[in-house]
Amino acid sequence: MFIKDKFINKKPIISFEIFPPKKTGSIKKIYKTIEELAVLTPDYISVTYGAGGSEHDKTTEIASIIKNKYNIESLAHLTCINSNKKDIYNTLNNLKNENIENILALRGDIHPDYKLKKDFNHASDLIEYIKENFNFCIGSAVYPEGHLEALNKSMDLFYTQEKINKGTDFLISQLFFKNKFFYEYQEKLKNRNIKIPLQAGIMPVVNKKQVEKIVSLCGTYMPEKFIKVMNKYENNKEALLDAGVTYACDQIIDLLSSDVDGIHLYVMNNPITARKIVERIKNILKYLGENNG
């Protein structure tokens, strides 16, 4: 099923994002993670793609397990900056053969260990190629606080519009820790008459160093309240988990109360985090499902 059709039939959409194990990691651990996440009945689970566009990261295999074993829609990430058309065609064909119908089309990060190729310079190039050659539902990433490489927020919105013009079906936001940025971005899309679904990307804080590394890569603003939570509980794993889940739930409840299209949880392969959040908001989701379905 195309994820874009889920937005028509249900609101809000709840989804999780996981990542494949590193080369030295155990694939069995991710299988266990999927099993535990499946019990929470998400609308879909997304699977990230490795640096350089290599498939050593098992993206296709993991997406296939989600879809074909657990009957949950999977969203396979696909990057293009380090791939040529033949690479992308082969990956798309493999995904199609595994019954995967949804792709998150990304440019990908520029990595010093991989040589850039010239067939795809932007995510919009990849989206156009997919639409011309295959029948996939396509999601795109957007950046409420602006992409780090964009000259300004207006230029960032221009590139978002380009991705939509080429065939993007729905949007997932980069993580943010202050809802104000999401609402402002939502309004900017509205002013451009962009009406496709937009999910809010939320990352619960369960590891201070991990979050600080991610923030350094994407430039997300950390409010004083958020920093206080990290600093206070960073040396106690259980306390930070509770505090991080609570902070995320506060964000989510506010977003759901503002009729957001969906929540995309960056759970960092931690099913405990996902379970705690879903448990905390289950009655809200039930109420919204009964009134918005």
Coordinates of C-alpha atoms in Angstrom, one line a residue:
M1 CA 0.0 0.0 0.0
F2 CA 1.2 3.5 -0.8
I3 CA 1.9 5.5 2.3
K4 CA 0.2 8.5 0.7
D5 CA -3.1 6.6 0.7
K6 CA -2.7 6.0 4.5
F7 CA -2.9 9.7 5.0
I8 CA -6.2 9.8 3.2
N9 CA -7.7 7.0 5.3
K10 CA -6.2 7.9 8.8
K11 CA -5.0 10.8 10.8
P12 CA -2.6 11.0 12.6
I13 CA -0.1 8.6 11.0
I14 CA 2.4 7.1 13.5
S15 CA 5.7 5.7 12.1
F16 CA 9.1 4.7 13.3
E17 CA 12.6 5.0 11.8
I18 CA 15.3 2.4 12.3
F19 CA 18.8 1.9 10.8
P20 CA 20.6 -1.2 9.7
P21 CA 23.5 -2.5 11.8
K22 CA 27.1 -1.5 11.0
K23 CA 29.3 -3.9 9.0
T24 CA 30.5 -5.4 12.3
G25 CA 27.0 -5.4 13.9
S26 CA 24.6 -8.3 14.3
I27 CA 21.7 -8.5 11.9
K28 CA 19.9 -10.6 14.5
K29 CA 19.6 -7.6 16.8
I30 CA 17.7 -5.6 14.3
Y31 CA 15.3 -8.5 13.7
K32 CA 14.5 -8.4 17.4
T33 CA 13.9 -4.7 17.2
I34 CA 11.5 -5.1 14.3
E35 CA 9.6 -7.8 16.2
E36 CA 9.2 -5.5 19.2
L37 CA 8.2 -2.5 17.1
A38 CA 5.7 -4.5 15.1
V39 CA 3.7 -5.2 18.3
L40 CA 3.0 -1.4 18.5
T41 CA 1.3 -1.5 15.1
P42 CA 2.8 1.5 13.4
D43 CA 1.5 2.7 10.1
Y44 CA 4.9 2.1 8.6
I45 CA 8.6 1.7 9.5
S46 CA 11.3 3.5 7.6
V47 CA 14.8 2.0 7.1
T48 CA 17.8 4.3 6.5
Y49 CA 20.4 3.8 3.8
G50 CA 24.2 3.6 4.2
A51 CA 26.9 6.1 3.2
G52 CA 27.9 5.9 -0.4
G53 CA 24.7 4.2 -1.4
S54 CA 26.1 0.7 -0.7
E55 CA 23.8 -2.1 0.1
H56 CA 26.0 -3.6 2.7
D57 CA 23.7 -2.0 5.2
K58 CA 20.9 -4.5 4.4
T59 CA 18.3 -1.8 3.8
T60 CA 16.4 -3.8 1.2
E61 CA 16.5 -7.0 3.3
I62 CA 15.3 -5.2 6.4
A63 CA 12.5 -3.3 4.5
S64 CA 11.4 -6.6 3.0
I65 CA 11.1 -8.3 6.4
I66 CA 9.0 -5.5 7.7
K67 CA 6.7 -5.7 4.7
N68 CA 6.5 -9.4 3.9
K69 CA 6.9 -11.0 7.4
Y70 CA 5.1 -8.5 9.6
N71 CA 2.7 -7.0 7.0
I72 CA 3.7 -3.4 7.9
E73 CA 4.4 -1.0 5.2
S74 CA 8.1 -0.2 4.9
L75 CA 9.7 3.0 3.7
A76 CA 13.1 2.3 2.2
H77 CA 15.5 5.3 2.2
L78 CA 17.5 5.8 -1.0
T79 CA 20.4 8.2 -1.5
C80 CA 21.7 9.2 -4.9
I81 CA 24.8 11.5 -4.7
N82 CA 27.2 8.6 -4.8
S83 CA 25.3 6.5 -7.3
N84 CA 24.9 6.4 -11.1
K85 CA 21.7 5.6 -12.9
K86 CA 22.6 1.9 -13.2
D87 CA 23.1 1.6 -9.4
I88 CA 19.8 3.3 -8.7
Y89 CA 17.9 1.3 -11.3
N90 CA 19.2 -2.0 -9.8
T91 CA 18.3 -0.9 -6.2
L92 CA 14.8 0.2 -7.3
N93 CA 14.3 -3.1 -9.1
N94 CA 15.4 -5.1 -6.1
L95 CA 13.0 -3.1 -3.9
K96 CA 10.2 -3.7 -6.4
N97 CA 10.9 -7.5 -6.4
E98 CA 10.7 -7.5 -2.6
N99 CA 7.2 -5.9 -2.8
I100 CA 8.4 -2.6 -1.4
E101 CA 6.2 0.3 -2.6
N102 CA 7.5 3.3 -0.7
I103 CA 10.8 5.2 -0.9
L104 CA 12.2 8.2 0.9
A105 CA 14.3 9.9 -1.8
L106 CA 17.3 11.7 -0.6
R107 CA 20.4 13.3 -2.0
G108 CA 22.5 11.8 0.8
D109 CA 25.5 13.3 2.7
I110 CA 28.7 14.0 0.9
H111 CA 31.2 11.4 2.3
P112 CA 35.0 11.8 1.9
D113 CA 35.4 8.0 1.4
Y114 CA 33.1 7.9 -1.6
K115 CA 33.6 9.5 -5.0
L116 CA 30.7 11.7 -6.1
K117 CA 29.0 10.7 -9.3
K118 CA 27.3 13.1 -11.8
D119 CA 24.0 11.4 -12.6
F120 CA 22.1 12.8 -9.6
N121 CA 23.0 16.1 -8.0
H122 CA 19.8 16.7 -6.0
A123 CA 17.0 14.6 -4.5
S124 CA 14.7 16.2 -7.1
D125 CA 16.8 14.4 -9.8
L126 CA 16.3 11.1 -8.1
I127 CA 12.6 11.7 -7.6
E128 CA 12.2 12.5 -11.3
Y129 CA 14.1 9.4 -12.3
I130 CA 12.0 7.1 -10.0
K131 CA 8.7 8.6 -11.4
E132 CA 9.9 8.1 -15.0
N133 CA 10.9 4.5 -14.5
F134 CA 8.9 2.9 -11.6
N135 CA 5.7 3.1 -9.7
F136 CA 6.7 4.0 -6.2
C137 CA 5.2 6.3 -3.6
I138 CA 7.8 8.9 -2.7
G139 CA 8.5 10.7 0.5
S140 CA 10.9 13.6 0.9
A141 CA 12.8 15.1 3.9
V142 CA 12.2 18.7 4.8
Y143 CA 14.0 21.0 7.3
P144 CA 11.9 23.3 9.5
E145 CA 15.0 25.2 10.6
G146 CA 16.5 25.1 7.1
H147 CA 19.1 22.8 5.6
L148 CA 22.6 23.5 6.7
E149 CA 23.8 23.7 3.1
A150 CA 21.1 26.1 1.9
L151 CA 22.0 29.7 1.4
N152 CA 18.9 30.7 3.3
K153 CA 15.4 29.4 4.3
S154 CA 13.9 30.8 1.1
M155 CA 16.3 28.8 -1.0
D156 CA 15.6 25.7 1.1
L157 CA 11.9 26.1 0.4
F158 CA 12.6 26.4 -3.3
Y159 CA 14.3 23.0 -3.3
T160 CA 11.4 21.6 -1.4
Q161 CA 9.0 22.9 -4.0
E162 CA 11.3 21.4 -6.7
K163 CA 11.0 18.0 -5.1
I164 CA 7.2 18.3 -4.9
N165 CA 7.0 19.4 -8.5
K166 CA 9.0 16.3 -9.5
G167 CA 6.6 13.9 -7.8
T168 CA 7.0 13.8 -4.0
D169 CA 3.9 12.4 -2.4
F170 CA 4.4 13.2 1.3
L171 CA 7.0 15.0 3.6
I172 CA 8.8 14.0 6.7
S173 CA 10.5 16.7 8.8
Q174 CA 14.0 16.7 10.2
L175 CA 14.0 16.4 14.0
F176 CA 13.4 19.5 16.0
F177 CA 13.1 20.2 19.8
K178 CA 10.9 23.4 19.6
N179 CA 7.5 23.0 18.0
K180 CA 7.5 26.7 17.0
F181 CA 9.9 25.9 14.1
F182 CA 7.6 23.2 12.8
Y183 CA 4.5 25.4 12.9
E184 CA 6.3 28.2 11.2
Y185 CA 7.4 25.9 8.4
Q186 CA 3.9 24.4 8.1
E187 CA 2.6 28.0 7.5
K188 CA 5.3 28.6 4.9
L189 CA 4.2 25.5 3.0
K190 CA 0.6 26.6 3.3
N191 CA 1.4 30.0 1.9
R192 CA 3.0 28.2 -1.2
N193 CA -0.2 26.2 -1.6
I194 CA 1.6 23.0 -0.8
K195 CA -1.0 20.6 0.5
I196 CA 0.7 17.2 0.6
P197 CA 0.9 15.5 4.0
L198 CA 3.7 16.6 6.4
Q199 CA 4.8 14.4 9.3
A200 CA 6.7 15.9 12.3
G201 CA 10.0 14.1 13.0
I202 CA 10.6 13.7 16.7
M203 CA 13.6 12.2 18.4
P204 CA 13.4 11.2 22.1
V205 CA 16.6 11.9 24.0
V206 CA 18.0 8.7 25.5
N207 CA 21.7 9.3 24.9
K208 CA 23.3 12.8 25.3
K209 CA 26.4 12.2 23.1
Q210 CA 24.3 10.6 20.4
V211 CA 21.9 13.5 20.2
E212 CA 24.8 16.1 20.3
K213 CA 26.4 14.4 17.4
I214 CA 23.2 14.4 15.3
V215 CA 22.5 18.0 16.2
S216 CA 26.0 18.9 15.0
L217 CA 25.3 17.4 11.6
C218 CA 21.9 18.9 11.1
G219 CA 22.1 22.2 13.0
T220 CA 18.9 21.7 15.1
Y221 CA 18.4 24.3 17.8
M222 CA 18.5 23.0 21.4
P223 CA 16.2 25.0 23.7
E224 CA 17.4 25.8 27.2
K225 CA 14.7 23.5 28.6
F226 CA 16.0 20.6 26.5
I227 CA 19.7 21.3 27.4
K228 CA 18.7 21.3 31.1
V229 CA 17.1 17.9 30.8
M230 CA 20.2 16.4 29.1
N231 CA 22.7 17.9 31.5
K232 CA 20.7 16.9 34.6
Y233 CA 20.2 13.3 33.8
E234 CA 23.1 12.4 31.4
N235 CA 24.8 10.2 33.9
N236 CA 21.8 8.1 34.7
K237 CA 20.5 6.0 31.8
E238 CA 17.1 5.3 33.3
A239 CA 16.5 8.8 34.4
L240 CA 17.5 10.3 31.0
L241 CA 15.2 7.8 29.3
D242 CA 12.2 8.9 31.4
A243 CA 13.0 12.6 31.0
G244 CA 13.6 12.2 27.2
V245 CA 10.4 10.3 26.7
T246 CA 8.5 12.9 28.7
Y247 CA 10.0 15.8 26.7
A248 CA 9.2 14.0 23.4
C249 CA 5.6 13.3 24.6
D250 CA 5.1 17.0 25.5
Q251 CA 6.1 17.9 21.9
I252 CA 3.9 15.1 20.4
I253 CA 0.8 16.0 22.5
D254 CA 1.1 19.6 21.4
L255 CA 1.5 18.6 17.8
L256 CA -1.4 16.2 17.8
S257 CA -3.6 18.8 19.5
S258 CA -2.7 21.0 16.5
D259 CA -3.9 18.4 14.1
V260 CA -0.6 17.4 12.6
D261 CA -0.8 14.9 9.8
G262 CA 1.5 12.4 11.6
I263 CA 4.4 11.7 13.9
H264 CA 7.6 10.1 12.7
L265 CA 9.7 8.8 15.6
Y266 CA 13.4 8.5 15.3
V267 CA 13.7 5.7 17.8
M268 CA 17.3 4.9 17.1
N269 CA 16.6 1.2 17.2
N270 CA 15.3 1.4 20.7
P271 CA 11.9 -0.3 21.0
I272 CA 11.7 0.6 24.7
T273 CA 11.6 4.2 23.8
A274 CA 8.9 3.6 21.2
R275 CA 6.8 1.5 23.5
K276 CA 7.0 4.1 26.3
I277 CA 5.8 6.9 24.0
V278 CA 3.0 4.9 22.4
E279 CA 1.8 3.8 25.8
R280 CA 1.8 7.4 27.0
I281 CA -0.3 8.7 24.1
K282 CA -2.4 5.7 23.3
N283 CA -5.7 7.2 24.6
I284 CA -5.0 10.4 22.6
L285 CA -4.4 8.4 19.5
K286 CA -7.6 6.4 20.1
Y287 CA -9.6 9.5 20.6
L288 CA -8.2 11.2 17.4
G289 CA -8.7 8.0 15.4
E290 CA -12.4 7.8 16.4
N291 CA -12.9 11.5 15.5
N292 CA -10.7 11.9 12.5
G293 CA -11.0 8.5 10.8

